[in-house]
Coordinates of C-alpha atoms and ligand atoms in Angstrom, one line a residue:
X1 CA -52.3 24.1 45.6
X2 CA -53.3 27.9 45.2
X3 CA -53.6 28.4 41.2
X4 CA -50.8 29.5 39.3
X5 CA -50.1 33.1 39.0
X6 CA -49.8 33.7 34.5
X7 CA -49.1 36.3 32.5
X8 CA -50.2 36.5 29.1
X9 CA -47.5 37.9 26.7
X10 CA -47.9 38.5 23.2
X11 CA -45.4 39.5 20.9
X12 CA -45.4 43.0 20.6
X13 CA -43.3 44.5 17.6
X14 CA -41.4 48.1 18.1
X15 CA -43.1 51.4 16.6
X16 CA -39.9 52.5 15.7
X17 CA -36.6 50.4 14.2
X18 CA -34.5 50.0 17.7
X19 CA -30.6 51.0 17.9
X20 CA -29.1 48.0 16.9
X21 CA -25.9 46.8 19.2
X22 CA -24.0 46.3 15.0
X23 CA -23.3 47.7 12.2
X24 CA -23.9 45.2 9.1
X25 CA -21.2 46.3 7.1
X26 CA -20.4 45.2 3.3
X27 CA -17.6 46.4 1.2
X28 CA -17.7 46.5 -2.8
X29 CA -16.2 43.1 -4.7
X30 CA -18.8 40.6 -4.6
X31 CA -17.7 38.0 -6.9
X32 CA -21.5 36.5 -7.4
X33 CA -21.2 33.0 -6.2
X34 CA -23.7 31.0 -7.3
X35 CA -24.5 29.9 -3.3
X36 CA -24.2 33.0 -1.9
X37 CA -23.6 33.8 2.3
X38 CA -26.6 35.7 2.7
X39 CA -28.8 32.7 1.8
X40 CA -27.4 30.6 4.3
X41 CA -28.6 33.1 7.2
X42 CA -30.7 30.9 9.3
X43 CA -33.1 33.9 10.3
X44 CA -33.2 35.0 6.7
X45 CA -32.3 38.5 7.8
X46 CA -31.0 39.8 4.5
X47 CA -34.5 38.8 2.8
X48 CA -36.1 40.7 6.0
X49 CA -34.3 43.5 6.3
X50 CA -36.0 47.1 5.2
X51 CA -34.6 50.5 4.3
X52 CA -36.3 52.6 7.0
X53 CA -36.9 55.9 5.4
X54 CA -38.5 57.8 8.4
X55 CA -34.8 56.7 11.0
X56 CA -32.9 56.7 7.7
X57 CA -31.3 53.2 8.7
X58 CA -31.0 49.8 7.2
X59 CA -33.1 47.2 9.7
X60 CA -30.5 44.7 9.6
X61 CA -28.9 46.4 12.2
X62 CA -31.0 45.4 14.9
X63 CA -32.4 42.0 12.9
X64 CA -28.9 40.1 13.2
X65 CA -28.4 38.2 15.6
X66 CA -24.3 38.6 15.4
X67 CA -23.5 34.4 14.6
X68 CA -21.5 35.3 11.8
X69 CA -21.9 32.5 9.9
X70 CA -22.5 35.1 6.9
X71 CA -18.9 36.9 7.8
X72 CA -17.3 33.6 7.4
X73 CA -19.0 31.7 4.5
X74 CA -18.3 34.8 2.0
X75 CA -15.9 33.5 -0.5
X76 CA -15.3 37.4 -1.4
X77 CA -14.8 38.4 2.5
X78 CA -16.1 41.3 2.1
X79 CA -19.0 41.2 5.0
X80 CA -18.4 41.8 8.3
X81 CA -19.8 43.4 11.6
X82 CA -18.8 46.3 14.0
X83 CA -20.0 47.8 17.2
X84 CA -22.6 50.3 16.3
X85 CA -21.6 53.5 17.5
X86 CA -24.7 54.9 18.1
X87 CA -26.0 51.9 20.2
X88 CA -22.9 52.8 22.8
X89 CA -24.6 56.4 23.2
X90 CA -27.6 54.9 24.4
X91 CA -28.7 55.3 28.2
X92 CA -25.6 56.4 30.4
X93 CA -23.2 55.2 33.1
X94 CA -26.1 53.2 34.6
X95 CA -28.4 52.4 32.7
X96 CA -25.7 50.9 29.8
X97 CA -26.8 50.2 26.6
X98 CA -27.3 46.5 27.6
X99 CA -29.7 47.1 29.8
X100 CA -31.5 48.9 27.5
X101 CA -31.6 46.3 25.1
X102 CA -32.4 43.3 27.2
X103 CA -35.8 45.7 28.4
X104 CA -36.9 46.1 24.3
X105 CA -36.2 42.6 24.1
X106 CA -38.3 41.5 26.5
X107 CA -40.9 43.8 26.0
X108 CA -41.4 43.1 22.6
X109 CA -41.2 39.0 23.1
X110 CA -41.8 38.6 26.6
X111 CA -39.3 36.4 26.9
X112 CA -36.1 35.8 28.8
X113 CA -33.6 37.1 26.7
X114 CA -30.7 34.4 26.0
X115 CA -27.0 35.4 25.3
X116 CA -25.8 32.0 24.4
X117 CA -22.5 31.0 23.8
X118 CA -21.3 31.8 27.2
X119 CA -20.9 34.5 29.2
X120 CA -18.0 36.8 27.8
X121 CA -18.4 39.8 30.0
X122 CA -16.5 40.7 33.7
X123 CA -17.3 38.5 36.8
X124 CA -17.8 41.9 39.1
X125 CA -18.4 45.2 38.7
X126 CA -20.4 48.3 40.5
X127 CA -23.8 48.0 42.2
X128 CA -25.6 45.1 42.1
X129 CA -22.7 43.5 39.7
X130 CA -20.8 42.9 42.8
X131 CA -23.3 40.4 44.3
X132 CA -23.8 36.9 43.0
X133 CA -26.8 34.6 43.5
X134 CA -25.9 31.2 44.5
X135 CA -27.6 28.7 41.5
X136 CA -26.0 25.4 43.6
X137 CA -29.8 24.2 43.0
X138 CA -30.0 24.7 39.5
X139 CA -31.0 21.0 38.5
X140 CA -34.5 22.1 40.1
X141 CA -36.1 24.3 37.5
X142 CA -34.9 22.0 34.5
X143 CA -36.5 18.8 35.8
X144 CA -39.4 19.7 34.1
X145 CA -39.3 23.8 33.1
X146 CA -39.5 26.6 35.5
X147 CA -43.6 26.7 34.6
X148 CA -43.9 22.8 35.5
X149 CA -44.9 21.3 38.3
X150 CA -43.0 22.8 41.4
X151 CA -44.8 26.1 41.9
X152 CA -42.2 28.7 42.8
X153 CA -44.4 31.8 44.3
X154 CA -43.5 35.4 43.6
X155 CA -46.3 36.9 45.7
X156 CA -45.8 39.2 48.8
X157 CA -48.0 40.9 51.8
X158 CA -48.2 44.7 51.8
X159 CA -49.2 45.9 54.9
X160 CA -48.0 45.4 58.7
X161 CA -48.2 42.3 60.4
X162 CA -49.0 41.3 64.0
X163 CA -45.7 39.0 65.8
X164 CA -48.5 38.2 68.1
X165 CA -52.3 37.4 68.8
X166 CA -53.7 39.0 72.0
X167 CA -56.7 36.9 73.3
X168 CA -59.1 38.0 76.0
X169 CA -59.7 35.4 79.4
X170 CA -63.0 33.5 77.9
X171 CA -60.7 33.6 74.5
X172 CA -61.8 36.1 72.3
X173 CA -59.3 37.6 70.4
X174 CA -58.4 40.9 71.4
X175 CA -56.1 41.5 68.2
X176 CA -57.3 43.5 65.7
X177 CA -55.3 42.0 62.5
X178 CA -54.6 45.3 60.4
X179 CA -54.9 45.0 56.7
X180 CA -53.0 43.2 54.3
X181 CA -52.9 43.4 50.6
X182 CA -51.3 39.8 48.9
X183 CA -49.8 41.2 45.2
X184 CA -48.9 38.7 42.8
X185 CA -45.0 40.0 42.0
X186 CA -42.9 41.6 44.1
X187 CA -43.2 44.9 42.0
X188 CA -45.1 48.0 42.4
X189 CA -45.1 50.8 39.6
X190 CA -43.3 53.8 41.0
X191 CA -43.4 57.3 39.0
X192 CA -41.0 57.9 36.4
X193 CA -38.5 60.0 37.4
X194 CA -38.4 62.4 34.2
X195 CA -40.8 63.5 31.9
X196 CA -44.5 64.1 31.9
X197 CA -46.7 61.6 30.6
X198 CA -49.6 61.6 28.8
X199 CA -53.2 60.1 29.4
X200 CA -52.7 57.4 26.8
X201 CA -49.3 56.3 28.7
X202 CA -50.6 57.0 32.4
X203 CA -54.0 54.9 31.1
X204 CA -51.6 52.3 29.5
X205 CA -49.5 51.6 33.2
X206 CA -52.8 51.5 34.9
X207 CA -54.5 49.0 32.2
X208 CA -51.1 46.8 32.5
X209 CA -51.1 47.0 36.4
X210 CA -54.9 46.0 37.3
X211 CA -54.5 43.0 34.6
X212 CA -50.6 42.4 36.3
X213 CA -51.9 42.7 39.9
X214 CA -49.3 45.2 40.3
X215 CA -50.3 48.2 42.4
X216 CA -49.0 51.9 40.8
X217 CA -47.9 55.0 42.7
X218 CA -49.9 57.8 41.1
X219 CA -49.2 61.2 42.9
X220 CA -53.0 62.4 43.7
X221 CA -53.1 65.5 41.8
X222 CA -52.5 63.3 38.6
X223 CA -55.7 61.4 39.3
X224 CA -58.5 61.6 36.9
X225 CA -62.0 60.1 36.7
X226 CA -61.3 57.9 33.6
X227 CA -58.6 55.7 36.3
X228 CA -61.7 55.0 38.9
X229 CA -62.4 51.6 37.1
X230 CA -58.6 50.4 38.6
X231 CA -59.2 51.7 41.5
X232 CA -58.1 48.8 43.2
X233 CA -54.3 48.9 42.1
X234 CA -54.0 53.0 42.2
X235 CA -51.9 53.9 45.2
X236 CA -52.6 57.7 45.0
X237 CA -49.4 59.8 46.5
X238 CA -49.7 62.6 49.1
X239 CA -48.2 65.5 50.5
X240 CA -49.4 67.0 53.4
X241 CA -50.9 70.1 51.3
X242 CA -52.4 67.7 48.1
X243 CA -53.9 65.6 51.0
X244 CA -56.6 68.3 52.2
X245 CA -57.7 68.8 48.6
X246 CA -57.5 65.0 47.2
X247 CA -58.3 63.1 50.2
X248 CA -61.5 61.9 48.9
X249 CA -59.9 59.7 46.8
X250 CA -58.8 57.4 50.0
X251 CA -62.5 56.1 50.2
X252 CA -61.7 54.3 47.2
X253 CA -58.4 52.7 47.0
X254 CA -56.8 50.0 49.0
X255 CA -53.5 51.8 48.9
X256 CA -51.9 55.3 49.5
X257 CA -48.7 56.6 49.9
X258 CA -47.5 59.8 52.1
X259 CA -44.2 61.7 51.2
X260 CA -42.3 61.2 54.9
X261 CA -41.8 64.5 56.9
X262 CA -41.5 64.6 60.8
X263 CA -45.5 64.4 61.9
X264 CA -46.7 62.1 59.2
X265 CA -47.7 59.9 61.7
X266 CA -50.9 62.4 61.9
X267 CA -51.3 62.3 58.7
X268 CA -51.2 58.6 58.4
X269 CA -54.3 58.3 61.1
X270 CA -55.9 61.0 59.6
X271 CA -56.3 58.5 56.4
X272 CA -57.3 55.8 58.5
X273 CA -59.7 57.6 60.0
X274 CA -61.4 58.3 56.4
X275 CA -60.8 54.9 55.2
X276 CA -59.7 52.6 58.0
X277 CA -58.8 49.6 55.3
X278 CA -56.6 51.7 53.5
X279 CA -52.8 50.5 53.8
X280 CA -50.2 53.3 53.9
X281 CA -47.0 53.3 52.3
X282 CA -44.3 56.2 53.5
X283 CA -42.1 57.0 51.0
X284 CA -38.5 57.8 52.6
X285 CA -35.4 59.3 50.9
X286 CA -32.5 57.0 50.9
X287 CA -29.6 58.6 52.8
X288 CA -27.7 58.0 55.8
X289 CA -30.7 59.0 58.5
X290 CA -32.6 55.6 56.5
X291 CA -32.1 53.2 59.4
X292 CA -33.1 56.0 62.1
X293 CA -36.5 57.0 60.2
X294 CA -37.5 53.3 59.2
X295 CA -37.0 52.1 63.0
X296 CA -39.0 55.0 64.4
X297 CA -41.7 54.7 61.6
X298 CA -41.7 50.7 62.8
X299 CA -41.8 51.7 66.7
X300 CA -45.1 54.5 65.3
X301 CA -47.1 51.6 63.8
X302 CA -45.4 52.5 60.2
X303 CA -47.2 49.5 57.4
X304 CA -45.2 50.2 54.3
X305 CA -41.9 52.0 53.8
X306 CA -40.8 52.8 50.8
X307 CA -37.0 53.6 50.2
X308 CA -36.2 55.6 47.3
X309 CA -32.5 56.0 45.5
X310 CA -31.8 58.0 43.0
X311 CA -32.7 56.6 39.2
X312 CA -29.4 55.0 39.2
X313 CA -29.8 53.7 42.7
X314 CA -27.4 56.1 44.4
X315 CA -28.7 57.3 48.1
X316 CA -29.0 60.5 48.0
X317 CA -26.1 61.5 49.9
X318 CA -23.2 64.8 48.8
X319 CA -20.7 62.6 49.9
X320 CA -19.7 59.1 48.7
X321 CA -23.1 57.6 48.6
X322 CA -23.7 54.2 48.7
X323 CA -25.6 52.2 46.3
X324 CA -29.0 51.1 47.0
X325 CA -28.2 47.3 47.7
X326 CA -25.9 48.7 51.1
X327 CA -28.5 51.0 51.8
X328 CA -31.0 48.8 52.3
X329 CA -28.9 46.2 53.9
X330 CA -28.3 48.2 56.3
X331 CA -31.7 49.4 56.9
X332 CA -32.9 45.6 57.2
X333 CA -30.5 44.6 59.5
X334 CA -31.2 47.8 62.0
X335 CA -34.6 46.4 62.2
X336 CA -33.8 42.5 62.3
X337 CA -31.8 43.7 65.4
X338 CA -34.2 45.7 67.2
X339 CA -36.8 42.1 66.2
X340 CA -39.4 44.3 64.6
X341 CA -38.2 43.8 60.9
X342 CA -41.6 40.9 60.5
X343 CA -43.7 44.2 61.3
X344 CA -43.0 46.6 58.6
X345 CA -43.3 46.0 54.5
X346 CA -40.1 47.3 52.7
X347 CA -40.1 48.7 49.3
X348 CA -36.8 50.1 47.7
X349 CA -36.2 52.0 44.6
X350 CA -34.1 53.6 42.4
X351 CA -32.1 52.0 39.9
X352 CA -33.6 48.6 39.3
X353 CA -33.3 47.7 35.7
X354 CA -33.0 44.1 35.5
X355 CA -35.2 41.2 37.0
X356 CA -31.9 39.9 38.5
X357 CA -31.5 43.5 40.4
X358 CA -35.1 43.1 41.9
X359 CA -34.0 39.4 43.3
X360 CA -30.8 41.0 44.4
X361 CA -32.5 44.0 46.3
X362 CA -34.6 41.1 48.3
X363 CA -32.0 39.2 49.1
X364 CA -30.6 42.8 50.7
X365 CA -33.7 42.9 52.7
X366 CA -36.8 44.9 50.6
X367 CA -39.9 43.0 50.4
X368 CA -40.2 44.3 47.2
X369 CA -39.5 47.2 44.7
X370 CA -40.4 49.7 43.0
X371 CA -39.8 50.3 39.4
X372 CA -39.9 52.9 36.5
X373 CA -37.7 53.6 33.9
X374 CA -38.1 49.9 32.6
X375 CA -41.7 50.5 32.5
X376 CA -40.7 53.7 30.0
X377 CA -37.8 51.8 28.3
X378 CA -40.2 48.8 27.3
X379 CA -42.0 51.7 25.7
X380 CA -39.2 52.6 23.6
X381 CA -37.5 55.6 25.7
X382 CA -34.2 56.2 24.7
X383 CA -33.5 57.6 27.8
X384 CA -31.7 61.0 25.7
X385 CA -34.1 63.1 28.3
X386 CA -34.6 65.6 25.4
X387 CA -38.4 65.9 27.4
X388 CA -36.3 66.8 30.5
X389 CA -35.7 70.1 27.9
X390 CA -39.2 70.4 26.1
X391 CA -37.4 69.0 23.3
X392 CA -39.8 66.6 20.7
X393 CA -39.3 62.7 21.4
X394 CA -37.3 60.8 19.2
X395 CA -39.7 57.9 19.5
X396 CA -42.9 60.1 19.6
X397 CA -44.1 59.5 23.3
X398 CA -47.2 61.9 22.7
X399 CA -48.2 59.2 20.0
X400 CA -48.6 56.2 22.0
X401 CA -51.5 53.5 21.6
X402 CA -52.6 52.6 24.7
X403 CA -53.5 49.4 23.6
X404 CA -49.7 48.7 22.3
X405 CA -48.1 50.5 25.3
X406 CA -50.2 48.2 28.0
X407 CA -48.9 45.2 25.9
X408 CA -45.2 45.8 25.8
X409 CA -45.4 46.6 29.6
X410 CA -47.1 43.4 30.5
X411 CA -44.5 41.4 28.1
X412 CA -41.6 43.0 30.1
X413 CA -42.9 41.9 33.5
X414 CA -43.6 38.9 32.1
X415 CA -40.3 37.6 31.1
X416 CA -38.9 39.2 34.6
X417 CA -41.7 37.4 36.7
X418 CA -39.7 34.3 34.4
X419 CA -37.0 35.3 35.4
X420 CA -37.2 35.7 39.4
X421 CA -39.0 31.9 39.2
X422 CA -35.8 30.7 37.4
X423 CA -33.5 32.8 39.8
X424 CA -35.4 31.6 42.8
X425 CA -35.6 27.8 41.5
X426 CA -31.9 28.0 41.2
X427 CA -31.3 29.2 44.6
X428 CA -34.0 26.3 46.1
X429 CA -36.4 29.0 47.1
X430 CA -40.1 28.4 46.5
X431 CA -41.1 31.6 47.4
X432 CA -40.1 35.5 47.0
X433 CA -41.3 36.3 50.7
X434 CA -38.7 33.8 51.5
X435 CA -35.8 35.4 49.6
X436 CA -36.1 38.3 51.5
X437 CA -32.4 38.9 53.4
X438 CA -31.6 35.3 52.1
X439 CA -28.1 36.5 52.4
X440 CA -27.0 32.9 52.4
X441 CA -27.9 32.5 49.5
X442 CA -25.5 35.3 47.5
X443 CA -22.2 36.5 47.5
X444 CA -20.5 40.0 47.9
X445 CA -17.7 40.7 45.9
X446 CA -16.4 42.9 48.6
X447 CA -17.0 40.1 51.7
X448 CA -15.1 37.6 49.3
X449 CA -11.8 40.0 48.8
X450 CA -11.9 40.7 52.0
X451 CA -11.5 37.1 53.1
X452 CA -9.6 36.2 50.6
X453 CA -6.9 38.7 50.1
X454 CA -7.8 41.2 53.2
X455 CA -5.5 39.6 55.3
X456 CA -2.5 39.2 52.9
X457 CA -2.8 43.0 51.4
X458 CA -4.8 44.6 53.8
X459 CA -7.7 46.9 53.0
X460 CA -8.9 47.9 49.8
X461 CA -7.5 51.6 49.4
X462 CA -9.8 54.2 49.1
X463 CA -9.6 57.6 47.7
X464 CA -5.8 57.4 47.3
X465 CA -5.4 56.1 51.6
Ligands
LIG1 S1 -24.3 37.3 11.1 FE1 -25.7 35.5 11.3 S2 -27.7 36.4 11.8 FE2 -26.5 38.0 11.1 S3 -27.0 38.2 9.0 FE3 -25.1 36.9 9.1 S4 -25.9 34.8 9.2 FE4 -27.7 36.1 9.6
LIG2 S1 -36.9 58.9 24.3 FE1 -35.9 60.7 25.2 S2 -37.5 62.4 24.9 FE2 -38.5 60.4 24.6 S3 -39.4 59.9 26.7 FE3 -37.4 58.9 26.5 S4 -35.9 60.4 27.5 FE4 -37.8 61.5 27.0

């Protein structure tokens, strides 16, 4: 049995008091019971909470954890709780508010974040809220915990892979087995898509990706000398023009990444010929000419293609585009029809947020994704994009401790790589290169209506048709 893949989490505490999702709110009257509500708050939150002079806010806004047992003890009724206002500005259409809180969670414990008491929220919604994961196995991962004795993997291959071994008449093999690169999680760490970062954050991703496993996208003319030591996890990223100046960097990595244009191909040999090991990932734009590109790139010898959305997942398309999980459907069925999907590595991004979203976007047909703005949001990003203005940071960026930073990132892929084992125990899948367009194993809102109510009312009307 290979041994088990662990991350160490540590709890990690925040820099700065988070938006909390309530408002602890406590009107005048108190008729000083002798037993009074507060002491019966089992997390001791109102001996915990702090005035926080720097955010001018009371901590016990983000301390609660909303049971109300407090609110309904009080003799004088005059506690209670409302929806902070301030927590619903967070983050926008996308990434909601929710989302943003689950990723501090999770980067400050490491855990998997718990709702309890039910699930009170909608059954569908947009993007990848429209696609369930069947959990008809879920007595599997509870037998005896989802780090006991059945070892679910979460590792994939990068690279291309031969569908078959060429041997010579006295039976040498004539097949020359191109590289492969076997990373722990599913994951690679793709460039944020706002903001500049600074040397302790960029040293902080690299520090939390060589002790994750998880390779990260750097574009090449952000490399400095201080990032050699992680060499093997640095993916530097190319254009054709960076490439002629930065190329010397390929003699050291294991992976690279060329921005697509229509002779990459060239390109990609022209790496190989410098570092023949070296695994090339070409990163695609998401639109409607995806399926075209990733099936020539295939029939061209492509090893990795990476598919990227916009941050909220969108394809970058003027009209109607679809969300990332169709997209790459799509683009994973083209080549499963044309039998030369085994060949090629797939890597989508753009708008994954959640460790649910990266088992959904296998199930669509990535090997794997890539991912950003939770590697940002575990370090507190607000997502208010004041940097996209050269406006200051609410929560002080330019301040960062390395040390802290590379912590809160490993906590957050800790509790997802939780997460996916839990998801994938659920589902009866022991391994994430077997989720990969496990179709069979989800639902689509959409497929469902269709059956179910297409043919008494017809299609779903669109754009007022
Ligand atoms: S609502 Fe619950 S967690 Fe929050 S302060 Fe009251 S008793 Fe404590
Ligand atoms: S908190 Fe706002 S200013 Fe700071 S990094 Fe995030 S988006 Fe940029």
């Amino acid at each position: 049995m290979p041994e088990k893949y662990h991350i160490e989490v540590k709890p990690t505490s925040p820099r700065w008091t988070p938006v909390g999702k309530i408002s602890a709110i406590e009107k005048d009257g108190c008729f000083g019971c002798a037993r009074c509500a507060k002491k019966s708050c089992v997390y001791d939150i109102y001996r915990n909470r702090k005035f926080d002079s720097k955010q001018m806010c009371d901590t016990i806004d983000y301390l609660c954890k909303m049971c109300f047992r407090c609110v309904q003890e009080c003799k004088g009724r005059i506690l209670s709780r409302a929806v902070n206002p301030e927590f619903l500005q967070l983050g926008d259409q996308y990434w909601k508010p929710n989302i943003i809180a689950t990723i501090w969670y999770q980067a400050e414990t490491g855990k998997i974040p718990v709702s309890g008491a039910g699930y009170r929220g909608p059954f569908s919604g947009p993007g990848f809220d429209s696609m369930w994961t069947d959990m008809s196995e879920i007595v599997r991962p509870t037998r005896d915990g989802i780090h006991g004795r059945e070892y679910i993997s979460t590792s994939i291959d990068l690279g291309r892979k031969l569908v078959r071994l060429e041997f010579a008449k006295d039976n040498s093999l004539i097949s020359m087995p191109p590289p492969i690169l076997d990373i722990p999680m599913p994951i690679i760490f793709n460039p944020f898509p706002w903001g500049k970062i600074n040397k302790n954050v960029r040293l902080a991703l690299t520090n939390a990706g060589f002790s994750l496993g998880i390779p990260m996208i750097i574009e090449s003319e952000e490399y400095f000398d201080e990032l050699r030591p992680y060499d093997s996890i640095i993916m530097p990223q190319f254009t054709p023009k960076s490439f002629e100046t930065h190329k010397n960097i390929l003699k050291r990595v294991r992976l690279c990444e060329f921005i697509y244009e229509d002779s990459i191909m060239n390109y990609v040999s022209k790496a190989k010929e410098i570092n023949p090991q070296v695994i090339v990932s070409i990163r695609v734009k998401l639109n409607k000419e995806a399926e075209v590109v990733a099936q020539q790139l295939t029939q061209e010898g492509a090893e990795i293609i990476h598919l990227y959305a916009d941050y909220q997942g969108k394809e970058y398309e003027e009209a109607s585009p679809r969300f990332i999980k169709d997209a790459i459907r799509k683009v994973h069925l083209r080549l499963v029809e044309m039998q030369m999907r085994d060949e090629v590595t797939i890597i989508a991004s753009g708008g994954i947020g959640l460790a649910e979203h990266l088992a959904k976007i296998i199930i669509c047909g990535a090997d794997g994704a890539g991912i950003d703005l939770p590697l940002l949001i575990a370090l507190e990003c607000r997502l208010c994009k004041r940097c996209t203005n050269n406006l200051s940071c609410p929560v002080e960026m330019e301040n960062i401790d390395t040390k802290w930073a590379t912590q809160r990132m490993i906590n957050l892929i800790g509790a997802w790589h939780s997460q996916l084992i839990e998801v994938m125990g659920a589902m009866g899948i022991r391994e994430a290169r077997r989720l990969r367009g496990e179709v069979g194993r989800a639902m689509f809102f959409e497929d469902v209506e269709k059956e179910t109510f297409g043919q008494l009312f017809g299609g779903r009307q669109k754009d007022g048709k």
